Amino acid sequence: RDRSGVGRVATPTTRFSKSAPSSFVNVMSRFVLLACCILLAGATAFQAPATRLPASRLAVRRGVSARMNDLFELGADATNERISTMITENKIMVFIKGTKMMPQCGFSNAIVQVFNSMKVPYTSFDVLSDQDIRQGIKEFSSWPTIPQVYVDGEFLGGCDIVMEMYQKGELQELTSRVSAE
């Protein structure tokens, strides 16, 4: 370290010491701080000059934009329809990261273990295989996390709620009643 307490910066004539990672962090912190200052202070200096489009071309652009928004809404509607179909066609539907055989996160694994231990038939969907469903299920249920569990068309919740229901015996009662129907 130099007298200022800041780690040494490697130059062609110096080598990193054992404290190289902290030196690197100091250099990167300074770089990020400098970049933020430049962007905040001179954001307008980096913007392209505004060009005014003729009214006819502007209308065309707005039309394209409106059509793109309609397409996005149609895509969201199609995704919601797919999600709704999966939930209504399966008595117990679980949206997880990974598969039943190979969950890709600890929370999804916990859900799979709970349902496997109860030996009830359930269907799972790997949200990692379809980004539309991965985002769409969060909007569909207004629940920000995955996994998500639906029983008999009703949203139960995520891992924490399902685990709590399992520990109280409520989940076993609900799933046995639904699978008996």
Short mmCIF file of N, CA and C in Angstrom, two decimals:
data_model
loop_
_atom_site.label_atom_id
_atom_site.label_comp_id
_atom_site.label_asym_id
_atom_site.label_seq_id
_atom_site.Cartn_x
_atom_site.Cartn_y
_atom_site.Cartn_z
N ARG A 1 0.85 -1.18 0.00
CA ARG A 1 0.00 0.00 0.00
C ARG A 1 0.89 1.24 0.00
N ASP A 2 0.38 2.27 -0.66
CA ASP A 2 1.12 3.52 -0.64
C ASP A 2 0.68 4.36 0.56
N ARG A 3 1.16 5.55 0.67
CA ARG A 3 0.87 6.40 1.83
C ARG A 3 -0.59 6.79 1.93
N SER A 4 -1.30 6.84 0.84
CA SER A 4 -2.71 7.23 0.87
C SER A 4 -3.61 6.10 1.37
N GLY A 5 -3.06 4.90 1.53
CA GLY A 5 -3.84 3.77 1.99
C GLY A 5 -4.54 3.03 0.87
N VAL A 6 -4.31 3.46 -0.36
CA VAL A 6 -4.94 2.83 -1.51
C VAL A 6 -3.99 1.76 -2.03
N GLY A 7 -4.54 0.63 -2.43
CA GLY A 7 -3.72 -0.45 -2.96
C GLY A 7 -2.97 -0.04 -4.21
N ARG A 8 -1.88 -0.75 -4.49
CA ARG A 8 -1.07 -0.44 -5.67
C ARG A 8 -1.80 -0.86 -6.93
N VAL A 9 -1.59 -0.10 -7.97
CA VAL A 9 -2.14 -0.41 -9.27
C VAL A 9 -1.01 -1.00 -10.10
N ALA A 10 -1.31 -2.10 -10.78
CA ALA A 10 -0.28 -2.76 -11.58
C ALA A 10 0.04 -1.93 -12.81
N THR A 11 1.29 -1.73 -13.05
CA THR A 11 1.76 -1.08 -14.26
C THR A 11 2.68 -2.05 -14.94
N PRO A 12 3.14 -1.75 -16.14
CA PRO A 12 4.03 -2.69 -16.82
C PRO A 12 5.30 -2.99 -16.01
N THR A 13 5.71 -2.10 -15.14
CA THR A 13 6.95 -2.33 -14.40
C THR A 13 6.72 -2.92 -13.02
N THR A 14 5.47 -2.96 -12.54
CA THR A 14 5.21 -3.54 -11.22
C THR A 14 4.39 -4.80 -11.37
N ARG A 15 4.41 -5.61 -10.35
CA ARG A 15 3.61 -6.84 -10.33
C ARG A 15 2.65 -6.77 -9.16
N PHE A 16 1.58 -7.52 -9.29
CA PHE A 16 0.63 -7.56 -8.19
C PHE A 16 1.23 -8.31 -7.02
N SER A 17 0.97 -7.81 -5.84
CA SER A 17 1.40 -8.52 -4.64
C SER A 17 0.29 -9.47 -4.22
N LYS A 18 0.42 -10.03 -3.01
CA LYS A 18 -0.61 -10.92 -2.51
C LYS A 18 -1.95 -10.21 -2.35
N SER A 19 -1.93 -8.91 -2.26
CA SER A 19 -3.19 -8.17 -2.10
C SER A 19 -3.75 -7.72 -3.45
N ALA A 20 -3.42 -8.44 -4.50
CA ALA A 20 -3.88 -8.07 -5.84
C ALA A 20 -5.40 -7.97 -5.95
N PRO A 21 -6.17 -8.88 -5.36
CA PRO A 21 -7.61 -8.73 -5.52
C PRO A 21 -8.14 -7.41 -4.97
N SER A 22 -7.63 -6.96 -3.82
CA SER A 22 -8.13 -5.70 -3.29
C SER A 22 -7.69 -4.53 -4.16
N SER A 23 -6.50 -4.62 -4.75
CA SER A 23 -6.04 -3.57 -5.67
C SER A 23 -6.96 -3.51 -6.88
N PHE A 24 -7.32 -4.66 -7.38
CA PHE A 24 -8.20 -4.72 -8.53
C PHE A 24 -9.56 -4.13 -8.19
N VAL A 25 -10.07 -4.45 -7.01
CA VAL A 25 -11.36 -3.91 -6.58
C VAL A 25 -11.30 -2.40 -6.46
N ASN A 26 -10.20 -1.88 -5.91
CA ASN A 26 -10.06 -0.42 -5.79
C ASN A 26 -10.06 0.25 -7.15
N VAL A 27 -9.33 -0.32 -8.09
CA VAL A 27 -9.27 0.24 -9.44
C VAL A 27 -10.65 0.19 -10.09
N MET A 28 -11.33 -0.95 -9.96
CA MET A 28 -12.65 -1.08 -10.57
C MET A 28 -13.66 -0.14 -9.90
N SER A 29 -13.57 0.03 -8.60
CA SER A 29 -14.47 0.95 -7.89
C SER A 29 -14.29 2.36 -8.40
N ARG A 30 -13.04 2.77 -8.57
CA ARG A 30 -12.76 4.11 -9.08
C ARG A 30 -13.31 4.27 -10.50
N PHE A 31 -13.14 3.23 -11.32
CA PHE A 31 -13.60 3.27 -12.70
C PHE A 31 -15.12 3.41 -12.73
N VAL A 32 -15.82 2.62 -11.93
CA VAL A 32 -17.28 2.68 -11.90
C VAL A 32 -17.74 4.04 -11.41
N LEU A 33 -17.11 4.56 -10.38
CA LEU A 33 -17.47 5.86 -9.85
C LEU A 33 -17.27 6.95 -10.90
N LEU A 34 -16.15 6.89 -11.61
CA LEU A 34 -15.86 7.86 -12.66
C LEU A 34 -16.91 7.76 -13.77
N ALA A 35 -17.25 6.54 -14.17
CA ALA A 35 -18.24 6.35 -15.24
C ALA A 35 -19.59 6.91 -14.82
N CYS A 36 -19.99 6.68 -13.57
CA CYS A 36 -21.27 7.22 -13.08
C CYS A 36 -21.26 8.73 -13.07
N CYS A 37 -20.14 9.33 -12.64
CA CYS A 37 -20.05 10.79 -12.61
C CYS A 37 -20.16 11.36 -14.01
N ILE A 38 -19.51 10.74 -14.95
CA ILE A 38 -19.56 11.21 -16.34
C ILE A 38 -20.98 11.12 -16.86
N LEU A 39 -21.64 10.00 -16.60
CA LEU A 39 -23.00 9.82 -17.10
C LEU A 39 -23.97 10.79 -16.45
N LEU A 40 -23.82 11.00 -15.16
CA LEU A 40 -24.73 11.90 -14.47
C LEU A 40 -24.51 13.36 -14.87
N ALA A 41 -23.25 13.73 -14.94
CA ALA A 41 -22.94 15.13 -15.22
C ALA A 41 -23.13 15.50 -16.69
N GLY A 42 -22.79 14.59 -17.55
CA GLY A 42 -22.82 14.95 -18.96
C GLY A 42 -23.69 14.05 -19.79
N ALA A 43 -24.80 13.59 -19.23
CA ALA A 43 -25.67 12.69 -19.97
C ALA A 43 -26.15 13.30 -21.28
N THR A 44 -26.40 14.59 -21.26
CA THR A 44 -26.90 15.21 -22.48
C THR A 44 -25.82 15.32 -23.54
N ALA A 45 -24.56 15.33 -23.11
CA ALA A 45 -23.47 15.45 -24.07
C ALA A 45 -23.36 14.22 -24.95
N PHE A 46 -23.85 13.06 -24.45
CA PHE A 46 -23.71 11.82 -25.20
C PHE A 46 -24.95 11.48 -26.02
N GLN A 47 -25.99 12.30 -25.95
CA GLN A 47 -27.21 12.01 -26.68
C GLN A 47 -27.07 12.48 -28.12
N ALA A 48 -27.68 11.71 -29.00
CA ALA A 48 -27.67 12.09 -30.41
C ALA A 48 -28.58 13.30 -30.59
N PRO A 49 -28.26 14.16 -31.54
CA PRO A 49 -29.12 15.31 -31.76
C PRO A 49 -30.52 14.87 -32.18
N ALA A 50 -31.51 15.58 -31.70
CA ALA A 50 -32.89 15.24 -32.01
C ALA A 50 -33.18 15.58 -33.46
N THR A 51 -33.85 14.66 -34.14
CA THR A 51 -34.26 14.91 -35.52
C THR A 51 -35.77 14.91 -35.56
N ARG A 52 -36.30 15.80 -36.31
CA ARG A 52 -37.76 15.91 -36.40
C ARG A 52 -38.22 15.19 -37.65
N LEU A 53 -39.11 14.22 -37.44
CA LEU A 53 -39.65 13.47 -38.57
C LEU A 53 -40.85 14.21 -39.15
N PRO A 54 -41.05 14.10 -40.44
CA PRO A 54 -42.28 14.64 -41.02
C PRO A 54 -43.48 13.94 -40.39
N ALA A 55 -44.60 14.64 -40.33
CA ALA A 55 -45.79 14.11 -39.67
C ALA A 55 -46.20 12.75 -40.24
N SER A 56 -46.08 12.57 -41.55
CA SER A 56 -46.50 11.31 -42.16
C SER A 56 -45.62 10.15 -41.68
N ARG A 57 -44.32 10.38 -41.58
CA ARG A 57 -43.41 9.32 -41.13
C ARG A 57 -43.60 9.05 -39.64
N LEU A 58 -43.92 10.09 -38.88
CA LEU A 58 -44.16 9.92 -37.45
C LEU A 58 -45.39 9.05 -37.24
N ALA A 59 -46.43 9.28 -38.04
CA ALA A 59 -47.65 8.48 -37.93
C ALA A 59 -47.36 7.02 -38.25
N VAL A 60 -46.51 6.79 -39.26
CA VAL A 60 -46.14 5.42 -39.61
C VAL A 60 -45.41 4.76 -38.44
N ARG A 61 -44.49 5.50 -37.84
CA ARG A 61 -43.77 4.95 -36.69
C ARG A 61 -44.72 4.62 -35.54
N ARG A 62 -45.64 5.52 -35.25
CA ARG A 62 -46.60 5.27 -34.19
C ARG A 62 -47.45 4.05 -34.51
N GLY A 63 -47.81 3.88 -35.77
CA GLY A 63 -48.60 2.72 -36.18
C GLY A 63 -47.84 1.43 -35.97
N VAL A 64 -46.56 1.43 -36.30
CA VAL A 64 -45.72 0.25 -36.09
C VAL A 64 -45.63 -0.04 -34.61
N SER A 65 -45.43 0.99 -33.81
CA SER A 65 -45.34 0.82 -32.37
C SER A 65 -46.63 0.25 -31.81
N ALA A 66 -47.75 0.76 -32.27
CA ALA A 66 -49.04 0.26 -31.78
C ALA A 66 -49.23 -1.20 -32.16
N ARG A 67 -48.84 -1.56 -33.40
CA ARG A 67 -48.97 -2.95 -33.81
C ARG A 67 -48.06 -3.85 -32.99
N MET A 68 -46.86 -3.38 -32.65
CA MET A 68 -45.95 -4.18 -31.81
C MET A 68 -46.55 -4.38 -30.42
N ASN A 69 -47.16 -3.33 -29.87
CA ASN A 69 -47.81 -3.48 -28.57
C ASN A 69 -48.94 -4.50 -28.64
N ASP A 70 -49.72 -4.47 -29.74
CA ASP A 70 -50.79 -5.45 -29.91
C ASP A 70 -50.22 -6.86 -29.96
N LEU A 71 -49.09 -7.04 -30.64
CA LEU A 71 -48.46 -8.35 -30.72
C LEU A 71 -48.00 -8.81 -29.34
N PHE A 72 -47.41 -7.90 -28.56
CA PHE A 72 -46.98 -8.26 -27.22
C PHE A 72 -48.17 -8.67 -26.36
N GLU A 73 -49.29 -7.93 -26.50
CA GLU A 73 -50.48 -8.27 -25.73
C GLU A 73 -51.03 -9.61 -26.18
N LEU A 74 -51.01 -9.89 -27.49
CA LEU A 74 -51.46 -11.19 -27.98
C LEU A 74 -50.58 -12.30 -27.43
N GLY A 75 -49.27 -12.05 -27.38
CA GLY A 75 -48.35 -13.05 -26.82
C GLY A 75 -48.64 -13.29 -25.36
N ALA A 76 -48.92 -12.23 -24.61
CA ALA A 76 -49.24 -12.38 -23.19
C ALA A 76 -50.56 -13.13 -23.02
N ASP A 77 -51.54 -12.84 -23.88
CA ASP A 77 -52.81 -13.54 -23.82
C ASP A 77 -52.62 -15.03 -24.12
N ALA A 78 -51.79 -15.34 -25.11
CA ALA A 78 -51.54 -16.74 -25.46
C ALA A 78 -50.83 -17.45 -24.30
N THR A 79 -49.89 -16.77 -23.66
CA THR A 79 -49.19 -17.36 -22.52
C THR A 79 -50.16 -17.60 -21.37
N ASN A 80 -51.00 -16.62 -21.08
CA ASN A 80 -52.00 -16.78 -20.02
C ASN A 80 -52.94 -17.94 -20.32
N GLU A 81 -53.30 -18.08 -21.59
CA GLU A 81 -54.18 -19.19 -22.00
C GLU A 81 -53.49 -20.54 -21.78
N ARG A 82 -52.21 -20.62 -22.12
CA ARG A 82 -51.45 -21.86 -21.90
C ARG A 82 -51.37 -22.20 -20.41
N ILE A 83 -51.10 -21.18 -19.60
CA ILE A 83 -51.00 -21.39 -18.16
C ILE A 83 -52.35 -21.83 -17.60
N SER A 84 -53.39 -21.16 -18.00
CA SER A 84 -54.73 -21.48 -17.54
C SER A 84 -55.11 -22.91 -17.92
N THR A 85 -54.77 -23.32 -19.13
CA THR A 85 -55.06 -24.68 -19.59
C THR A 85 -54.32 -25.70 -18.74
N MET A 86 -53.04 -25.46 -18.47
CA MET A 86 -52.27 -26.40 -17.64
C MET A 86 -52.88 -26.54 -16.25
N ILE A 87 -53.30 -25.42 -15.68
CA ILE A 87 -53.84 -25.42 -14.32
C ILE A 87 -55.19 -26.13 -14.26
N THR A 88 -56.04 -25.90 -15.25
CA THR A 88 -57.38 -26.51 -15.23
C THR A 88 -57.35 -27.99 -15.63
N GLU A 89 -56.41 -28.39 -16.47
CA GLU A 89 -56.35 -29.78 -16.91
C GLU A 89 -55.68 -30.71 -15.90
N ASN A 90 -54.98 -30.16 -14.92
CA ASN A 90 -54.26 -30.97 -13.94
C ASN A 90 -54.74 -30.62 -12.54
N LYS A 91 -55.10 -31.66 -11.78
CA LYS A 91 -55.60 -31.41 -10.42
C LYS A 91 -54.54 -30.78 -9.54
N ILE A 92 -53.31 -31.24 -9.67
CA ILE A 92 -52.20 -30.64 -8.93
C ILE A 92 -51.14 -30.24 -9.95
N MET A 93 -50.91 -28.95 -10.07
CA MET A 93 -49.96 -28.40 -11.04
C MET A 93 -48.90 -27.62 -10.30
N VAL A 94 -47.65 -27.95 -10.58
CA VAL A 94 -46.52 -27.31 -9.90
C VAL A 94 -45.61 -26.70 -10.96
N PHE A 95 -45.34 -25.42 -10.87
CA PHE A 95 -44.40 -24.73 -11.75
C PHE A 95 -43.09 -24.62 -10.99
N ILE A 96 -42.06 -25.31 -11.50
CA ILE A 96 -40.77 -25.38 -10.80
C ILE A 96 -39.63 -25.06 -11.77
N LYS A 97 -38.46 -24.84 -11.18
CA LYS A 97 -37.24 -24.71 -11.98
C LYS A 97 -36.63 -26.10 -12.06
N GLY A 98 -36.61 -26.65 -13.25
CA GLY A 98 -36.11 -28.01 -13.45
C GLY A 98 -37.28 -28.97 -13.60
N THR A 99 -36.97 -30.24 -13.45
CA THR A 99 -37.98 -31.29 -13.59
C THR A 99 -38.15 -32.01 -12.26
N LYS A 100 -39.16 -32.90 -12.22
CA LYS A 100 -39.36 -33.73 -11.02
C LYS A 100 -38.12 -34.56 -10.73
N MET A 101 -37.53 -35.07 -11.78
CA MET A 101 -36.35 -35.93 -11.63
C MET A 101 -35.09 -35.14 -11.32
N MET A 102 -35.05 -33.87 -11.73
CA MET A 102 -33.85 -33.07 -11.54
C MET A 102 -34.20 -31.61 -11.31
N PRO A 103 -34.67 -31.27 -10.09
CA PRO A 103 -34.96 -29.88 -9.80
C PRO A 103 -33.69 -29.03 -9.86
N GLN A 104 -33.83 -27.79 -10.30
CA GLN A 104 -32.67 -26.93 -10.50
C GLN A 104 -32.49 -25.87 -9.42
N CYS A 105 -33.33 -25.89 -8.39
CA CYS A 105 -33.11 -24.98 -7.26
C CYS A 105 -33.62 -25.66 -5.99
N GLY A 106 -33.15 -25.19 -4.86
CA GLY A 106 -33.49 -25.80 -3.59
C GLY A 106 -34.97 -25.72 -3.26
N PHE A 107 -35.61 -24.60 -3.58
CA PHE A 107 -37.03 -24.45 -3.29
C PHE A 107 -37.86 -25.40 -4.14
N SER A 108 -37.50 -25.52 -5.42
CA SER A 108 -38.20 -26.46 -6.29
C SER A 108 -37.98 -27.89 -5.80
N ASN A 109 -36.77 -28.19 -5.37
CA ASN A 109 -36.47 -29.52 -4.84
C ASN A 109 -37.33 -29.81 -3.61
N ALA A 110 -37.49 -28.84 -2.73
CA ALA A 110 -38.31 -29.03 -1.52
C ALA A 110 -39.75 -29.36 -1.90
N ILE A 111 -40.29 -28.66 -2.88
CA ILE A 111 -41.67 -28.91 -3.33
C ILE A 111 -41.79 -30.31 -3.90
N VAL A 112 -40.84 -30.70 -4.74
CA VAL A 112 -40.85 -32.04 -5.34
C VAL A 112 -40.79 -33.11 -4.24
N GLN A 113 -39.92 -32.91 -3.26
CA GLN A 113 -39.80 -33.89 -2.17
C GLN A 113 -41.10 -34.02 -1.38
N VAL A 114 -41.76 -32.90 -1.14
CA VAL A 114 -43.04 -32.93 -0.40
C VAL A 114 -44.06 -33.75 -1.17
N PHE A 115 -44.24 -33.46 -2.46
CA PHE A 115 -45.26 -34.18 -3.22
C PHE A 115 -44.87 -35.64 -3.45
N ASN A 116 -43.59 -35.92 -3.61
CA ASN A 116 -43.16 -37.31 -3.75
C ASN A 116 -43.41 -38.08 -2.46
N SER A 117 -43.18 -37.45 -1.32
CA SER A 117 -43.38 -38.14 -0.04
C SER A 117 -44.86 -38.44 0.21
N MET A 118 -45.75 -37.61 -0.30
CA MET A 118 -47.18 -37.84 -0.14
C MET A 118 -47.71 -38.88 -1.13
N LYS A 119 -46.91 -39.20 -2.14
CA LYS A 119 -47.27 -40.19 -3.17
C LYS A 119 -48.61 -39.86 -3.85
N VAL A 120 -48.80 -38.58 -4.15
CA VAL A 120 -49.98 -38.17 -4.91
C VAL A 120 -49.54 -37.82 -6.32
N PRO A 121 -50.38 -38.11 -7.31
CA PRO A 121 -50.01 -37.75 -8.68
C PRO A 121 -50.08 -36.23 -8.86
N TYR A 122 -49.04 -35.70 -9.47
CA TYR A 122 -49.00 -34.26 -9.75
C TYR A 122 -48.25 -34.04 -11.05
N THR A 123 -48.50 -32.89 -11.66
CA THR A 123 -47.84 -32.52 -12.91
C THR A 123 -46.96 -31.33 -12.63
N SER A 124 -45.78 -31.34 -13.24
CA SER A 124 -44.88 -30.20 -13.07
C SER A 124 -44.54 -29.62 -14.43
N PHE A 125 -44.17 -28.36 -14.41
CA PHE A 125 -43.72 -27.69 -15.62
C PHE A 125 -42.40 -26.99 -15.31
N ASP A 126 -41.40 -27.23 -16.16
CA ASP A 126 -40.08 -26.61 -16.00
C ASP A 126 -40.09 -25.21 -16.60
N VAL A 127 -40.12 -24.19 -15.74
CA VAL A 127 -40.18 -22.81 -16.23
C VAL A 127 -38.88 -22.39 -16.90
N LEU A 128 -37.79 -23.11 -16.65
CA LEU A 128 -36.52 -22.78 -17.30
C LEU A 128 -36.55 -23.13 -18.79
N SER A 129 -37.48 -23.98 -19.18
CA SER A 129 -37.57 -24.40 -20.59
C SER A 129 -38.38 -23.42 -21.44
N ASP A 130 -39.09 -22.50 -20.81
CA ASP A 130 -39.94 -21.56 -21.55
C ASP A 130 -39.98 -20.22 -20.82
N GLN A 131 -39.29 -19.24 -21.37
CA GLN A 131 -39.20 -17.92 -20.72
C GLN A 131 -40.55 -17.21 -20.66
N ASP A 132 -41.41 -17.45 -21.65
CA ASP A 132 -42.74 -16.82 -21.62
C ASP A 132 -43.54 -17.32 -20.42
N ILE A 133 -43.50 -18.61 -20.18
CA ILE A 133 -44.21 -19.17 -19.03
C ILE A 133 -43.53 -18.73 -17.74
N ARG A 134 -42.22 -18.68 -17.74
CA ARG A 134 -41.49 -18.28 -16.53
C ARG A 134 -41.92 -16.89 -16.06
N GLN A 135 -42.03 -15.95 -16.98
CA GLN A 135 -42.47 -14.61 -16.63
C GLN A 135 -43.98 -14.55 -16.49
N GLY A 136 -44.67 -15.25 -17.37
CA GLY A 136 -46.13 -15.20 -17.39
C GLY A 136 -46.77 -15.75 -16.13
N ILE A 137 -46.19 -16.80 -15.54
CA ILE A 137 -46.79 -17.38 -14.34
C ILE A 137 -46.71 -16.41 -13.17
N LYS A 138 -45.67 -15.60 -13.14
CA LYS A 138 -45.54 -14.59 -12.07
C LYS A 138 -46.63 -13.53 -12.20
N GLU A 139 -46.92 -13.14 -13.43
CA GLU A 139 -47.96 -12.14 -13.67
C GLU A 139 -49.35 -12.75 -13.50
N PHE A 140 -49.50 -14.02 -13.90
CA PHE A 140 -50.78 -14.71 -13.80
C PHE A 140 -51.25 -14.80 -12.36
N SER A 141 -50.33 -15.11 -11.46
CA SER A 141 -50.69 -15.31 -10.05
C SER A 141 -50.44 -14.08 -9.18
N SER A 142 -49.78 -13.10 -9.74
CA SER A 142 -49.33 -11.93 -8.96
C SER A 142 -48.43 -12.38 -7.80
N TRP A 143 -47.63 -13.39 -8.06
CA TRP A 143 -46.70 -13.94 -7.07
C TRP A 143 -45.31 -13.89 -7.70
N PRO A 144 -44.34 -13.24 -7.06
CA PRO A 144 -43.07 -12.96 -7.74
C PRO A 144 -42.07 -14.11 -7.83
N THR A 145 -42.31 -15.21 -7.13
CA THR A 145 -41.28 -16.24 -7.09
C THR A 145 -41.78 -17.57 -7.64
N ILE A 146 -40.81 -18.43 -7.90
CA ILE A 146 -41.06 -19.80 -8.35
C ILE A 146 -40.33 -20.68 -7.34
N PRO A 147 -40.92 -21.76 -6.90
CA PRO A 147 -42.04 -22.53 -7.43
C PRO A 147 -43.40 -21.96 -7.06
N GLN A 148 -44.39 -22.39 -7.84
CA GLN A 148 -45.78 -22.03 -7.57
C GLN A 148 -46.61 -23.30 -7.66
N VAL A 149 -47.52 -23.47 -6.71
CA VAL A 149 -48.32 -24.69 -6.62
C VAL A 149 -49.80 -24.33 -6.76
N TYR A 150 -50.48 -25.08 -7.64
CA TYR A 150 -51.92 -24.94 -7.84
C TYR A 150 -52.56 -26.29 -7.56
N VAL A 151 -53.60 -26.28 -6.73
CA VAL A 151 -54.35 -27.50 -6.43
C VAL A 151 -55.81 -27.24 -6.75
N ASP A 152 -56.34 -28.08 -7.62
CA ASP A 152 -57.74 -27.99 -8.05
C ASP A 152 -58.05 -26.60 -8.61
N GLY A 153 -57.12 -26.05 -9.38
CA GLY A 153 -57.30 -24.75 -10.03
C GLY A 153 -57.06 -23.56 -9.13
N GLU A 154 -56.73 -23.79 -7.87
CA GLU A 154 -56.53 -22.70 -6.92
C GLU A 154 -55.04 -22.55 -6.60
N PHE A 155 -54.58 -21.31 -6.62
CA PHE A 155 -53.18 -21.02 -6.29
C PHE A 155 -52.99 -21.14 -4.79
N LEU A 156 -52.05 -22.03 -4.38
CA LEU A 156 -51.75 -22.18 -2.96
C LEU A 156 -50.66 -21.23 -2.51
N GLY A 157 -49.59 -21.13 -3.29
CA GLY A 157 -48.49 -20.25 -2.93
C GLY A 157 -47.17 -20.84 -3.38
N GLY A 158 -46.12 -20.33 -2.77
CA GLY A 158 -44.77 -20.78 -3.08
C GLY A 158 -44.29 -21.80 -2.07
N CYS A 159 -42.98 -21.98 -2.03
CA CYS A 159 -42.38 -23.01 -1.20
C CYS A 159 -42.69 -22.82 0.27
N ASP A 160 -42.56 -21.62 0.78
CA ASP A 160 -42.75 -21.40 2.22
C ASP A 160 -44.18 -21.72 2.66
N ILE A 161 -45.16 -21.32 1.89
CA ILE A 161 -46.56 -21.57 2.24
C ILE A 161 -46.88 -23.06 2.14
N VAL A 162 -46.43 -23.69 1.06
CA VAL A 162 -46.69 -25.11 0.87
C VAL A 162 -46.01 -25.93 1.97
N MET A 163 -44.79 -25.57 2.33
CA MET A 163 -44.09 -26.29 3.41
C MET A 163 -44.82 -26.13 4.73
N GLU A 164 -45.32 -24.95 5.01
CA GLU A 164 -46.08 -24.72 6.24
C GLU A 164 -47.36 -25.55 6.25
N MET A 165 -48.06 -25.59 5.11
CA MET A 165 -49.27 -26.40 5.01
C MET A 165 -48.95 -27.88 5.21
N TYR A 166 -47.83 -28.32 4.66
CA TYR A 166 -47.42 -29.72 4.79
C TYR A 166 -47.13 -30.06 6.25
N GLN A 167 -46.41 -29.18 6.94
CA GLN A 167 -46.07 -29.42 8.34
C GLN A 167 -47.30 -29.45 9.24
N LYS A 168 -48.33 -28.69 8.90
CA LYS A 168 -49.57 -28.67 9.68
C LYS A 168 -50.52 -29.81 9.30
N GLY A 169 -50.22 -30.52 8.20
CA GLY A 169 -51.09 -31.59 7.73
C GLY A 169 -52.20 -31.13 6.80
N GLU A 170 -52.26 -29.83 6.54
CA GLU A 170 -53.30 -29.28 5.68
C GLU A 170 -53.12 -29.70 4.22
N LEU A 171 -51.89 -29.77 3.77
CA LEU A 171 -51.62 -30.12 2.37
C LEU A 171 -52.01 -31.57 2.09
N GLN A 172 -51.70 -32.48 3.01
CA GLN A 172 -52.04 -33.87 2.84
C GLN A 172 -53.57 -34.05 2.72
N GLU A 173 -54.28 -33.34 3.58
CA GLU A 173 -55.75 -33.40 3.55
C GLU A 173 -56.30 -32.88 2.23
N LEU A 174 -55.79 -31.75 1.79
CA LEU A 174 -56.25 -31.13 0.55
C LEU A 174 -55.95 -32.01 -0.66
N THR A 175 -54.73 -32.51 -0.75
CA THR A 175 -54.34 -33.29 -1.93
C THR A 175 -55.03 -34.65 -1.94
N SER A 176 -55.26 -35.26 -0.78
CA SER A 176 -55.96 -36.56 -0.78
C SER A 176 -57.42 -36.37 -1.19
N ARG A 177 -58.03 -35.29 -0.77
CA ARG A 177 -59.42 -35.00 -1.16
C ARG A 177 -59.51 -34.74 -2.66
N VAL A 178 -58.56 -33.96 -3.20
CA VAL A 178 -58.59 -33.61 -4.63
C VAL A 178 -58.27 -34.83 -5.49
N SER A 179 -57.31 -35.64 -5.09
CA SER A 179 -56.95 -36.79 -5.92
C SER A 179 -58.00 -37.89 -5.84
N ALA A 180 -58.85 -37.89 -4.80
CA ALA A 180 -59.91 -38.88 -4.68
C ALA A 180 -61.10 -38.55 -5.58
N GLU A 181 -61.23 -37.31 -5.96
CA GLU A 181 -62.38 -36.88 -6.80
C GLU A 181 -62.27 -37.41 -8.20
#
